XYZ file of C-alpha atoms in Angstrom:
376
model
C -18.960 45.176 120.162
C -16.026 43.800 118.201
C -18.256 42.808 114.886
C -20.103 46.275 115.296
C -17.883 47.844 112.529
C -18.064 44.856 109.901
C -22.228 45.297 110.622
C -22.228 49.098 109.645
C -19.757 47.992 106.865
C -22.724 45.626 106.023
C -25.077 48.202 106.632
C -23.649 50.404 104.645
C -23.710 48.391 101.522
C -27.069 47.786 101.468
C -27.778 51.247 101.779
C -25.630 52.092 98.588
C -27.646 48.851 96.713
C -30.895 50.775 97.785
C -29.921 54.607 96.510
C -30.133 55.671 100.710
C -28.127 58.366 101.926
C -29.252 57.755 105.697
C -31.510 55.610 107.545
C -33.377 55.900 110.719
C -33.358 52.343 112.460
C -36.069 52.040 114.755
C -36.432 48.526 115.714
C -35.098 48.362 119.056
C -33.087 45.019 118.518
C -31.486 46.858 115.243
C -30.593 49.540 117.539
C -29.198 47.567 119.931
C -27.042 45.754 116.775
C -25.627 48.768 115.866
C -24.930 50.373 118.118
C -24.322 48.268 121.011
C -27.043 50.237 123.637
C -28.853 47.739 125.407
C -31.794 49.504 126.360
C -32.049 49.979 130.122
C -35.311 51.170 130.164
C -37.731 49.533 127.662
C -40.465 52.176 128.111
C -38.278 55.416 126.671
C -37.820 55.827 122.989
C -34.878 55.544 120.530
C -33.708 55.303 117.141
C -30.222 54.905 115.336
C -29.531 57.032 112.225
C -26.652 55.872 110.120
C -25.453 58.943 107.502
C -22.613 57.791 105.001
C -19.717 56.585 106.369
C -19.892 58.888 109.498
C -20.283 57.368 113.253
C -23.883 56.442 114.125
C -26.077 58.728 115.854
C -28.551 57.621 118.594
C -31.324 59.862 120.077
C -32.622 58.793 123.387
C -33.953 60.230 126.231
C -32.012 62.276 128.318
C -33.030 60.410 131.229
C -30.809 57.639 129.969
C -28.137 60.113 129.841
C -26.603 58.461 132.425
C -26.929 55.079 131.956
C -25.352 55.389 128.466
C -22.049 56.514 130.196
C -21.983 52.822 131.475
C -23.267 51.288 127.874
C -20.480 50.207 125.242
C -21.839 52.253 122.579
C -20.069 53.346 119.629
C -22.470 56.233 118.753
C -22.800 59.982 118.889
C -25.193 60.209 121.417
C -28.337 63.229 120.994
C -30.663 63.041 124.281
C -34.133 64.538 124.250
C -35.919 66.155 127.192
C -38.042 63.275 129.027
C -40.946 65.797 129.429
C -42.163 67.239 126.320
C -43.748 64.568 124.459
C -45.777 63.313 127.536
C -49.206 63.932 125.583
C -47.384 61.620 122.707
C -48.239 58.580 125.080
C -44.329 57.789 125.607
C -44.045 57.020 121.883
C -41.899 59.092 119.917
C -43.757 62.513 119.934
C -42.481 65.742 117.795
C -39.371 66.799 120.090
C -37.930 63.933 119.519
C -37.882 63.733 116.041
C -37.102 67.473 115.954
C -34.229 66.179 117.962
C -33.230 62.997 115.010
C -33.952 65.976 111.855
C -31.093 68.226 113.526
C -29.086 65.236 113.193
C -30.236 64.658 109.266
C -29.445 68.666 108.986
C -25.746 68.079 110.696
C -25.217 65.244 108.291
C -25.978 67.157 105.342
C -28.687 64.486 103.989
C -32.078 66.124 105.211
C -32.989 66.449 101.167
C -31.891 62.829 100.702
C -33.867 59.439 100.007
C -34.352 57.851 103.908
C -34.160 54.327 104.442
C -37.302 54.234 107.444
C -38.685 51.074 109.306
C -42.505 51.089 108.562
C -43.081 48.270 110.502
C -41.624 49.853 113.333
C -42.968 53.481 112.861
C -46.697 54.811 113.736
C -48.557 56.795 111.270
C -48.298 59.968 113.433
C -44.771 59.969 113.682
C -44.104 59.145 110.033
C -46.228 62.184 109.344
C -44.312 64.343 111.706
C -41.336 63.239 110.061
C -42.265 64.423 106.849
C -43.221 67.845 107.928
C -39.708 67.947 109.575
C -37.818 67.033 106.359
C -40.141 68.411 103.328
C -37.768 68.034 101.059
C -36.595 64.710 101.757
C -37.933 61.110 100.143
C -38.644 57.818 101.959
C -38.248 54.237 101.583
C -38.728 51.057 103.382
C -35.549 49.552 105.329
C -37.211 46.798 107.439
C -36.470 43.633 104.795
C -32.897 44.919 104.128
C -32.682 45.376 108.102
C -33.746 41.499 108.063
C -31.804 39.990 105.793
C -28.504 41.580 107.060
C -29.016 39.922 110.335
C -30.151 36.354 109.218
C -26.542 35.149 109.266
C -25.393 35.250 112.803
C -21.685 36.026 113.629
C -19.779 33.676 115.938
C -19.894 35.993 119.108
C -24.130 36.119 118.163
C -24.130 32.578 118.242
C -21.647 31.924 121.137
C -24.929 34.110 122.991
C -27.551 32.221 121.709
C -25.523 28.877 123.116
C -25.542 30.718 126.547
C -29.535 31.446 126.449
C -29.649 27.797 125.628
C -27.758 26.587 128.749
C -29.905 28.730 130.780
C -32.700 27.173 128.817
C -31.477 24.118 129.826
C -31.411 24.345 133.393
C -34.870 25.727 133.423
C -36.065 22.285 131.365
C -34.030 19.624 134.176
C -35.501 21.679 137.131
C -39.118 21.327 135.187
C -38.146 17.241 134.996
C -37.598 17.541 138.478
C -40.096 19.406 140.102
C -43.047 18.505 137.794
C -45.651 16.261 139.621
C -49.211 15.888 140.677
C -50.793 18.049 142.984
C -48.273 20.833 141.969
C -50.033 23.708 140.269
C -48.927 24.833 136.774
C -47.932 28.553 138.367
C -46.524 27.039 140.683
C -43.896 24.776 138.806
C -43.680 27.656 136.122
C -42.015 29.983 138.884
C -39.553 27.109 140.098
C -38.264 26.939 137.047
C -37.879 30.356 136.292
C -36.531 31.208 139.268
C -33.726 28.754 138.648
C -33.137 30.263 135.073
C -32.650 33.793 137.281
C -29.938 32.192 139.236
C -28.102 30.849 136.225
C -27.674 34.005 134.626
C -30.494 34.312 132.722
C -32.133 37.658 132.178
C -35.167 38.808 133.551
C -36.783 40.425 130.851
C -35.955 37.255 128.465
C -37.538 34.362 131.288
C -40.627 32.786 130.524
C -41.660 29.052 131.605
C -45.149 27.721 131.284
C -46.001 24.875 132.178
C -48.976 23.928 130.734
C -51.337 20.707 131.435
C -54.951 21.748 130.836
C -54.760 24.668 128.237
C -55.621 24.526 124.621
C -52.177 24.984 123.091
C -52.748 25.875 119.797
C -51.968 29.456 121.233
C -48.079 30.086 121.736
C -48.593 31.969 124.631
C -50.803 30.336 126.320
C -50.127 31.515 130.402
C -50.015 28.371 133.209
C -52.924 28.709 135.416
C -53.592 27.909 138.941
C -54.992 24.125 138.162
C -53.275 21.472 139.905
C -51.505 18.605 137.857
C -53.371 15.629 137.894
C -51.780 12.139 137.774
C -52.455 11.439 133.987
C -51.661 14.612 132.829
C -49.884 15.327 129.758
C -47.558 18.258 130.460
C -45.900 20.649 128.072
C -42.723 22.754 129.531
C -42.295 25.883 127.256
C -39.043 27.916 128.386
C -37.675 31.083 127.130
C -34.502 32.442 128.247
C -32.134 35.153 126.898
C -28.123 36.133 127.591
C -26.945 39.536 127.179
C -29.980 40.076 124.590
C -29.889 36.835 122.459
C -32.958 34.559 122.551
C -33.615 30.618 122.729
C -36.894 28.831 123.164
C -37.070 25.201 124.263
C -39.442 23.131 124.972
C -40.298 19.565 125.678
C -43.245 17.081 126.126
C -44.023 14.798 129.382
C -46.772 12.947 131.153
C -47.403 12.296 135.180
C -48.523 8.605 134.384
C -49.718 6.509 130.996
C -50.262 8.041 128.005
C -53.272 7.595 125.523
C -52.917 6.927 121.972
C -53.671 10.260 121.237
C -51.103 11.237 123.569
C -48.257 9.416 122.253
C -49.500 10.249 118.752
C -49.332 13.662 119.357
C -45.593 13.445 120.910
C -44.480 10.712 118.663
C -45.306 12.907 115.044
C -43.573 16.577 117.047
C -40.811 14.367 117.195
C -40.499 13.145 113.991
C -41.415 17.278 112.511
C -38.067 18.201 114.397
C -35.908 15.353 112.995
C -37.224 15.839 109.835
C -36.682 19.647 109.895
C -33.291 19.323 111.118
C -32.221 16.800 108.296
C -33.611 18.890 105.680
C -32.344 22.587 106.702
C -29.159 22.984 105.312
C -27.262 25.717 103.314
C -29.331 26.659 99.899
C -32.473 24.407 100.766
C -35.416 26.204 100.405
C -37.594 27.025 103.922
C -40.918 25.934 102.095
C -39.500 22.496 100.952
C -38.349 21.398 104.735
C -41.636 22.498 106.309
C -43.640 20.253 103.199
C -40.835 17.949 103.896
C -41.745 17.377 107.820
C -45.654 17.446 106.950
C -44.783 14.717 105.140
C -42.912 12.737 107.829
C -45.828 13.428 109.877
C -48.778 12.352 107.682
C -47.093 9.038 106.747
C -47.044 7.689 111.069
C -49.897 5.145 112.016
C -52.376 5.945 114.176
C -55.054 8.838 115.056
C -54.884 11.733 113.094
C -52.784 14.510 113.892
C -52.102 17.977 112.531
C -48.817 20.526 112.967
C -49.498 24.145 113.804
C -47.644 25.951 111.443
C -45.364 27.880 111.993
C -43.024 25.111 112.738
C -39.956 27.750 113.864
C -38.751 30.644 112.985
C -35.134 32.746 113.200
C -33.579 33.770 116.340
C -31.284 35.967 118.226
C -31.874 39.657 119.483
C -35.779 38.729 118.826
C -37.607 35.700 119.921
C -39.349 35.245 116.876
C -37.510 36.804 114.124
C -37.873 36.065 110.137
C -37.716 33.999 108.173
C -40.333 31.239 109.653
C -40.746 27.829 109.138
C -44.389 27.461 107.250
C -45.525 26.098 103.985
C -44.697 27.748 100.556
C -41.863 30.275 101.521
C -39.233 30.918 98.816
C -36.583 32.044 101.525
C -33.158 29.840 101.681
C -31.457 28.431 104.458
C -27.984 29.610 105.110
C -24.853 28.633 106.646
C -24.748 30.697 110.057
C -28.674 31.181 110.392
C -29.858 30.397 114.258
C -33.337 28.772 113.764
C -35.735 27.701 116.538
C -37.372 24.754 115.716
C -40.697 24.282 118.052
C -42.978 21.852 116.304
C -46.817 22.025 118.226
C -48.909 19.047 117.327
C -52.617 18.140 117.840
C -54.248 15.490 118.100
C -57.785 17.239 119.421
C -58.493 20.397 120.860
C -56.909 19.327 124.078
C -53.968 17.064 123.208
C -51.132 18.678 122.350
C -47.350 17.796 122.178
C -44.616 20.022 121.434
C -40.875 19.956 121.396
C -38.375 22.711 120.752
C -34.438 23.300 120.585
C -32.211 25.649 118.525
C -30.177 24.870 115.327
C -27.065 26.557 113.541
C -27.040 26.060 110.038
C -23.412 24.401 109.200
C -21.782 23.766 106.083
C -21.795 20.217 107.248
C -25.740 20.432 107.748
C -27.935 21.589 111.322
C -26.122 21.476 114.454
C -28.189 21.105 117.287
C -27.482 23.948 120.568
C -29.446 21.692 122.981
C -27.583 18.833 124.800
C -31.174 17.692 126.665
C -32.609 14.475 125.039
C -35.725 14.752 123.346
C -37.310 11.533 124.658
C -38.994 12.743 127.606
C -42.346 10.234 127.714
């Protein structure tokens, strides 16, 4: 809550570079980043309008009426009857954007240019929108949204450590518990039953432990096969504290490894030392990732290929941009949060892949993880 006011400075600003005179935020991480409401209930709808200078205005659902009374919030709250859009599908139906134009109206901008987030707005509504507010014009917000929450502040970061410790302790319980005979659900809810008791939250906890998928899928879910003895095992953790995101993930096998094996481990090794040696303030994204492929195309041994994306931003979203993948323009910068979760292949069904968060530093990448990498 404390860096709230610098963010709607921030916010602000942007608006004023893009000719806005409101925007209607309705990403539910930029809602939550404004406004501090944490979203009790994931299956009710909300947005965040920001008019001027004035005090942010959020319209949810009356049934979280209450709950909001408990919330930090700094915004004007507007709550919409929970019934009346039922036929909408529990999206945002026509009483609740009735609801977020009275707010436009009590602004005085319902004939101004709106800053709107397409990527995070149906069709149907945007047309119900514009039936609301005739007279009004509309523009894109998403990329502006972005880019203002690239840099993480310390308290963001601080977070993101926190997921990472709870991260953490899912990983050493997976180094303990992993062995043959054990089935992949049933190691995956060991270890996310131990992220629960750290303090991790619920909705953030996923651990997969995964021996006999193909991987080239990220979410690939662990199935009821049984480790074997020569299995090569990848542990793929999520965890999140109050909100913030971090992935880790690591690489290990139940008894000797082929060459393909330890190809496949040895080159997503080398990607994430490569990666973090090249991201640093003003690099561009593009020339790290070509950078790593590099690295990885010049190790002995059988052939092996990265699965691009190699990372991607982090914080209030798992997966947030910019990512890690060949050709983009974007520029690292000082207080950016990347994950970095190289996925290797050797064949269809060897796969390595290792994973840890980074902070962009004026003195280069610091790395969140204390766990060593070296796990076969």
């Amino acid at each position: 809550m404390q860096f709230i006011p610098q963010r709607l400075d921030r916010v602000h600003r942007a608006m004023n570079r893009d000719s806005l005179d409101a925007v209607i935020l309705t990403r539910r991480s930029d809602v939550q980043y404004l406004t501090g409401y944490g979203y009790p209930n994931k299956s009710l709808p909300a947005c965040c309008i920001l008019a001027g200078v004035k005090q942010p205005v959020l319209v949810v659902s009356e049934l979280e009426s209450k709950a909001i009374e408990h919330e930090n919030t700094v915004a004007q709250v507007f709550t919409v009857s929970s019934d009346l859009d039922d036929d909408w599908g529990g999206i945002r139906g026509p009483v609740f954007w009735q609801t977020a134009a009275r707010a436009l109206k009590e602004a005085g901008v319902q004939t101004g240019m709106l800053g709107l987030q397409h990527s995070s707005l149906t069709i149907k509504e945007f047309e119900v929108l514009k039936s609301l507010l005739p007279d009004a014009g509309f523009r894109d917000f998403s990329d502006s949204m972005w880019r203002l929450r690239q840099v993480k502040e310390p308290g963001e970061v601080d977070l993101i450590r926190q997921a990472t410790r709870v991260a953490e302790i899912g990983l050493r319980t997976a180094l303990e518990i992993i062995t043959p005979g054990k089935t992949e659900v049933e190691a995956s809810i060991e270890i996310a039953a131990a992220m629960g008791a750290a303090g991790g939250e619920l909705r953030g906890i996923r651990a997969a432990v995964l021996s006999r998928h193909p991987l080239r899928h990220t979410l690939v879910n662990p199935s009821v096969e049984r480790i074997r003895a020569d299995s090569l095992v990848v542990v793929d953790i999520t965890a999140s504290y109050e909100g913030y995101f971090a992935q880790v993930a690591r690489t290990l096998h139940t008894g000797s490894p082929s060459a393909e094996e330890r190809r496949a481990y040895e080159t997503a090794l080398e990607i994430q030392s490569t990666l973090e040696e090249h991201l640093q303030s003003g690099v561009v994204l593009g020339e790290a990732v070509s950078a790593a492929v590099r690295a990885a195309e010049a190790g002995s041994g059988p052939p092996c290929r990265a699965i691009l994306p190699m990372g991607n931003s982090i914080g209030l979203e798992l997966r947030e941009p910019p990512s890690l993948v060949s050709g983009s323009t974007e520029y690292a910068r000082e207080g950016m949060v990347f994950s970095l979760c190289p996925l290797c292949m050797c064949s269809e069904r060897i796969a390595a892949k290792v994973g840890d968060e980074v902070l962009v530093t004026s003195a280069g990448c610091e790395t969140l993880s204390s766990l060593v990498r070296e796990t076969m």
